[in-house]
């Protein structure tokens, strides 16, 4: 395989791998995330969150992939880029590394969003029907 | 014949995955218990346990993959060991940041949700 063929194949293969990893992350978290969003006070907000979730996991993977450039470090022409197979492999490594880092960052941000949803969730029927504490019973009890 | 660079990368990759499994093994069940008691939403517990695992795995893989193994064939054994060490330094550093981030997130969850559930 020539360096140019390797460049073309590896570029699209790495992109597919990163999209796949983003999609895998989404599949792993999809159901639990959907259940958590049911706890929000607004149904519309829950729907928006659920629709945002897959895009905001997969797009960062692509952002990380596309942010790594083949140009730079003295390699400004196409010929100099495809001259070295090791350079092409090094760029692929950087693409995967950066894509994975971006996925992690987006997962951390969604973790914060879920924390806010849980902190502001509507109380459940069980929590509403909780019996009063002893202190309350004493203050509301009848006088002798 | 497998190149020594590939062997070095494989060693770094396997050690990195081992680190993830050890960390997850040490912290997984305690994390799940804490989340069960704090969040009281089973889906929330599942979400956070899985994100913890995903963040650890991806951060570790990210650093392991970004380590360059471009040593010449006549390189000595210790040069490969040093290169693996360089990769592990990045793996440990980013794992530390993930653990710190999760510690902060859990602290906030406990601080906000525990008083709410205790009322």
GROMACS .gro file of C-alpha atoms in nm:
model
  263
    1UNK     CA    1   0.000   0.000   0.000
    2UNK     CA    2   0.143   0.341  -0.089
    3UNK     CA    3   0.156   0.622   0.163
    4UNK     CA    4  -0.115   0.810  -0.020
    5UNK     CA    5  -0.345   0.508  -0.013
    6UNK     CA    6  -0.268   0.462   0.355
    7UNK     CA    7  -0.353   0.830   0.416
    8UNK     CA    8  -0.692   0.800   0.248
    9UNK     CA    9  -0.787   0.469   0.411
   10UNK     CA   10  -0.662   0.562   0.758
   11UNK     CA   11  -0.828   0.906   0.755
   12UNK     CA   12  -1.175   0.769   0.694
   13UNK     CA   13  -1.118   0.461   0.906
   14UNK     CA   14  -1.020   0.669   1.209
   15UNK     CA   15  -1.325   0.892   1.153
   16UNK     CA   16  -1.552   0.586   1.144
   17UNK     CA   17  -1.385   0.440   1.455
   18UNK     CA   18  -1.434   0.763   1.651
   19UNK     CA   19  -1.797   0.797   1.541
   20UNK     CA   20  -1.840   0.434   1.645
   21UNK     CA   21  -1.692   0.505   1.988
   22UNK     CA   22  -1.917   0.805   2.031
   23UNK     CA   23  -2.218   0.597   1.928
   24UNK     CA   24  -2.114   0.317   2.163
   25UNK     CA   25  -2.096   0.567   2.449
   26UNK     CA   26  -2.441   0.695   2.359
   27UNK     CA   27  -2.585   0.341   2.349
   28UNK     CA   28  -2.433   0.260   2.688
   29UNK     CA   29  -2.582   0.568   2.852
   30UNK     CA   30  -2.904   0.610   2.654
   31UNK     CA   31  -3.153   0.424   2.872
   32UNK     CA   32  -3.029   0.547   3.208
   33UNK     CA   33  -3.013   0.903   3.077
   34UNK     CA   34  -3.368   0.881   2.940
   35UNK     CA   35  -3.494   0.753   3.276
   36UNK     CA   36  -3.319   1.033   3.463
   37UNK     CA   37  -3.467   1.300   3.233
   38UNK     CA   38  -3.813   1.168   3.324
   39UNK     CA   39  -3.745   1.319   3.669
   40UNK     CA   40  -3.740   1.676   3.538
   41UNK     CA   41  -4.027   1.908   3.617
   42UNK     CA   42  -4.081   1.995   3.249
   43UNK     CA   43  -4.163   1.727   2.991
   44UNK     CA   44  -4.048   1.955   2.709
   45UNK     CA   45  -3.713   2.005   2.875
   46UNK     CA   46  -3.677   1.628   2.912
   47UNK     CA   47  -3.752   1.584   2.542
   48UNK     CA   48  -3.493   1.847   2.446
   49UNK     CA   49  -3.229   1.684   2.664
   50UNK     CA   50  -3.294   1.342   2.515
   51UNK     CA   51  -3.264   1.479   2.161
   52UNK     CA   52  -2.948   1.674   2.240
   53UNK     CA   53  -2.775   1.381   2.404
   54UNK     CA   54  -2.670   1.167   2.103
   55UNK     CA   55  -2.549   1.465   1.899
   56UNK     CA   56  -2.349   1.604   2.188
   57UNK     CA   57  -2.168   1.274   2.236
   58UNK     CA   58  -2.093   1.198   1.871
   59UNK     CA   59  -2.012   1.550   1.751
   60UNK     CA   60  -1.727   1.603   2.002
   61UNK     CA   61  -1.565   1.285   1.872
   62UNK     CA   62  -1.566   1.441   1.525
   63UNK     CA   63  -1.448   1.772   1.663
   64UNK     CA   64  -1.149   1.601   1.818
   65UNK     CA   65  -1.078   1.413   1.496
   66UNK     CA   66  -1.102   1.720   1.274
   67UNK     CA   67  -0.901   1.942   1.506
   68UNK     CA   68  -0.584   1.744   1.432
   69UNK     CA   69  -0.421   1.876   1.118
   70UNK     CA   70  -0.169   1.713   0.887
   71UNK     CA   71  -0.008   2.048   0.815
   72UNK     CA   72   0.248   2.207   1.043
   73UNK     CA   73   0.580   2.095   1.195
   74UNK     CA   74   0.754   2.165   0.863
   75UNK     CA   75   0.502   1.963   0.661
   76UNK     CA   76   0.327   2.230   0.455
   77UNK     CA   77   0.298   2.057   0.120
   78UNK     CA   78   0.101   1.744   0.033
   79UNK     CA   79   0.418   1.575  -0.090
   80UNK     CA   80   0.597   1.628   0.241
   81UNK     CA   81   0.292   1.496   0.431
   82UNK     CA   82   0.274   1.167   0.240
   83UNK     CA   83   0.652   1.125   0.234
   84UNK     CA   84   0.666   0.951   0.571
   85UNK     CA   85   0.440   0.661   0.681
   86UNK     CA   86   0.541   0.708   1.045
   87UNK     CA   87   0.423   1.070   1.034
   88UNK     CA   88   0.086   0.958   0.899
   89UNK     CA   89   0.055   0.699   1.175
   90UNK     CA   90   0.149   0.957   1.434
   91UNK     CA   91  -0.130   1.186   1.312
   92UNK     CA   92  -0.378   0.897   1.329
   93UNK     CA   93  -0.273   0.836   1.689
   94UNK     CA   94  -0.328   1.203   1.770
   95UNK     CA   95  -0.668   1.197   1.602
   96UNK     CA   96  -0.784   0.900   1.809
   97UNK     CA   97  -0.641   1.044   2.128
   98UNK     CA   98  -0.802   1.385   2.078
   99UNK     CA   99  -1.135   1.233   1.974
  100UNK     CA  100  -1.147   1.017   2.287
  101UNK     CA  101  -1.057   1.315   2.506
  102UNK     CA  102  -1.342   1.518   2.359
  103UNK     CA  103  -1.587   1.231   2.424
  104UNK     CA  104  -1.472   1.220   2.786
  105UNK     CA  105  -1.521   1.596   2.823
  106UNK     CA  106  -1.872   1.578   2.682
  107UNK     CA  107  -1.958   1.287   2.915
  108UNK     CA  108  -1.832   1.487   3.214
  109UNK     CA  109  -2.044   1.787   3.109
  110UNK     CA  110  -2.353   1.563   3.078
  111UNK     CA  111  -2.272   1.426   3.422
  112UNK     CA  112  -2.302   1.781   3.556
  113UNK     CA  113  -2.630   1.830   3.367
  114UNK     CA  114  -2.769   1.508   3.517
  115UNK     CA  115  -2.659   1.624   3.862
  116UNK     CA  116  -2.855   1.947   3.813
  117UNK     CA  117  -3.158   1.752   3.691
  118UNK     CA  118  -3.143   1.528   3.998
  119UNK     CA  119  -3.100   1.826   4.230
  120UNK     CA  120  -3.408   1.997   4.088
  121UNK     CA  121  -3.624   1.696   4.019
  122UNK     CA  122  -3.988   1.691   4.118
  123UNK     CA  123  -4.056   1.500   4.442
  124UNK     CA  124  -4.198   1.152   4.399
  125UNK     CA  125  -4.535   1.041   4.539
  126UNK     CA  126  -4.356   0.835   4.806
  127UNK     CA  127  -4.156   1.136   4.922
  128UNK     CA  128  -4.472   1.349   4.935
  129UNK     CA  129  -4.655   1.095   5.150
  130UNK     CA  130  -4.375   1.062   5.401
  131UNK     CA  131  -4.511   1.080   5.760
  132UNK     CA  132  -4.415   1.389   5.964
  133UNK     CA  133  -4.109   1.373   6.189
  134UNK     CA  134  -4.143   1.340   6.568
  135UNK     CA  135  -4.057   1.709   6.613
  136UNK     CA  136  -4.351   1.809   6.395
  137UNK     CA  137  -4.587   1.577   6.581
  138UNK     CA  138  -4.488   1.736   6.917
  139UNK     CA  139  -4.544   2.094   6.794
  140UNK     CA  140  -4.878   2.014   6.632
  141UNK     CA  141  -5.002   1.792   6.917
  142UNK     CA  142  -5.300   1.905   7.135
  143UNK     CA  143  -5.228   2.091   7.461
  144UNK     CA  144  -5.327   1.943   7.806
  145UNK     CA  145   0.825  -1.115   1.328
  146UNK     CA  146   0.648  -0.864   1.551
  147UNK     CA  147   0.838  -0.538   1.578
  148UNK     CA  148   0.964  -0.430   1.918
  149UNK     CA  149   0.772  -0.104   1.885
  150UNK     CA  150   0.447  -0.299   1.852
  151UNK     CA  151   0.542  -0.508   2.155
  152UNK     CA  152   0.611  -0.192   2.352
  153UNK     CA  153   0.278  -0.043   2.250
  154UNK     CA  154   0.097  -0.368   2.339
  155UNK     CA  155   0.261  -0.369   2.682
  156UNK     CA  156   0.153  -0.009   2.743
  157UNK     CA  157  -0.198  -0.085   2.620
  158UNK     CA  158  -0.237  -0.391   2.843
  159UNK     CA  159  -0.099  -0.216   3.152
  160UNK     CA  160  -0.334   0.079   3.088
  161UNK     CA  161  -0.638  -0.149   3.062
  162UNK     CA  162  -0.519  -0.326   3.378
  163UNK     CA  163  -0.509   0.007   3.561
  164UNK     CA  164  -0.866   0.081   3.455
  165UNK     CA  165  -0.985  -0.258   3.575
  166UNK     CA  166  -0.807  -0.219   3.911
  167UNK     CA  167  -0.951   0.131   3.966
  168UNK     CA  168  -1.299   0.021   3.865
  169UNK     CA  169  -1.272  -0.290   4.081
  170UNK     CA  170  -1.162  -0.085   4.382
  171UNK     CA  171  -1.417   0.191   4.346
  172UNK     CA  172  -1.710   0.046   4.151
  173UNK     CA  173  -1.916  -0.116   4.424
  174UNK     CA  174  -1.857   0.165   4.678
  175UNK     CA  175  -1.951   0.419   4.414
  176UNK     CA  176  -2.270   0.229   4.335
  177UNK     CA  177  -2.367   0.208   4.704
  178UNK     CA  178  -2.301   0.578   4.759
  179UNK     CA  179  -2.503   0.673   4.452
  180UNK     CA  180  -2.790   0.444   4.553
  181UNK     CA  181  -2.809   0.612   4.894
  182UNK     CA  182  -2.763   0.965   4.763
  183UNK     CA  183  -2.952   0.982   4.436
  184UNK     CA  184  -3.227   0.726   4.506
  185UNK     CA  185  -3.298   0.708   4.134
  186UNK     CA  186  -3.171   0.372   3.998
  187UNK     CA  187  -3.126   0.514   3.648
  188UNK     CA  188  -2.910   0.791   3.789
  189UNK     CA  189  -2.687   0.537   3.964
  190UNK     CA  190  -2.652   0.339   3.641
  191UNK     CA  191  -2.575   0.656   3.447
  192UNK     CA  192  -2.299   0.770   3.682
  193UNK     CA  193  -2.139   0.428   3.722
  194UNK     CA  194  -2.127   0.384   3.345
  195UNK     CA  195  -1.994   0.735   3.282
  196UNK     CA  196  -1.724   0.670   3.541
  197UNK     CA  197  -1.619   0.356   3.356
  198UNK     CA  198  -1.637   0.522   3.013
  199UNK     CA  199  -1.434   0.824   3.125
  200UNK     CA  200  -1.165   0.604   3.279
  201UNK     CA  201  -1.138   0.376   2.977
  202UNK     CA  202  -1.137   0.652   2.716
  203UNK     CA  203  -0.894   0.875   2.901
  204UNK     CA  204  -0.653   0.588   2.952
  205UNK     CA  205  -0.685   0.474   2.590
  206UNK     CA  206  -0.642   0.831   2.470
  207UNK     CA  207  -0.307   0.863   2.643
  208UNK     CA  208  -0.190   0.512   2.558
  209UNK     CA  209  -0.268   0.560   2.188
  210UNK     CA  210  -0.099   0.901   2.174
  211UNK     CA  211   0.235   0.760   2.293
  212UNK     CA  212   0.478   0.735   2.002
  213UNK     CA  213   0.671   0.414   1.961
  214UNK     CA  214   0.922   0.510   1.694
  215UNK     CA  215   1.239   0.359   1.834
  216UNK     CA  216   1.500   0.225   1.597
  217UNK     CA  217   1.543  -0.154   1.571
  218UNK     CA  218   1.881  -0.133   1.745
  219UNK     CA  219   1.728   0.046   2.049
  220UNK     CA  220   1.799  -0.108   2.388
  221UNK     CA  221   1.545  -0.275   2.614
  222UNK     CA  222   1.551   0.011   2.866
  223UNK     CA  223   1.464   0.261   2.592
  224UNK     CA  224   1.140   0.072   2.535
  225UNK     CA  225   1.083   0.064   2.911
  226UNK     CA  226   1.131   0.443   2.929
  227UNK     CA  227   0.890   0.494   2.640
  228UNK     CA  228   0.629   0.277   2.815
  229UNK     CA  229   0.697   0.480   3.128
  230UNK     CA  230   0.632   0.803   2.937
  231UNK     CA  231   0.297   0.667   2.825
  232UNK     CA  232   0.211   0.549   3.176
  233UNK     CA  233   0.292   0.893   3.316
  234UNK     CA  234   0.023   1.044   3.092
  235UNK     CA  235  -0.219   0.760   3.172
  236UNK     CA  236  -0.174   0.808   3.548
  237UNK     CA  237  -0.199   1.186   3.523
  238UNK     CA  238  -0.526   1.185   3.327
  239UNK     CA  239  -0.672   0.906   3.540
  240UNK     CA  240  -0.597   1.124   3.841
  241UNK     CA  241  -0.784   1.416   3.685
  242UNK     CA  242  -1.085   1.196   3.611
  243UNK     CA  243  -1.088   1.063   3.968
  244UNK     CA  244  -1.060   1.418   4.101
  245UNK     CA  245  -1.343   1.536   3.876
  246UNK     CA  246  -1.564   1.252   3.991
  247UNK     CA  247  -1.477   1.318   4.353
  248UNK     CA  248  -1.589   1.679   4.304
  249UNK     CA  249  -1.907   1.576   4.126
  250UNK     CA  250  -1.995   1.322   4.394
  251UNK     CA  251  -1.923   1.578   4.668
  252UNK     CA  252  -2.167   1.819   4.504
  253UNK     CA  253  -2.428   1.544   4.462
  254UNK     CA  254  -2.401   1.439   4.825
  255UNK     CA  255  -2.404   1.799   4.949
  256UNK     CA  256  -2.711   1.891   4.746
  257UNK     CA  257  -2.918   1.572   4.748
  258UNK     CA  258  -2.853   1.426   5.092
  259UNK     CA  259  -3.006   1.717   5.291
  260UNK     CA  260  -3.298   1.718   5.047
  261UNK     CA  261  -3.367   1.348   5.109
  262UNK     CA  262  -3.315   1.381   5.485
  263UNK     CA  263  -3.593   1.643   5.519
   0.00000   0.00000   0.00000
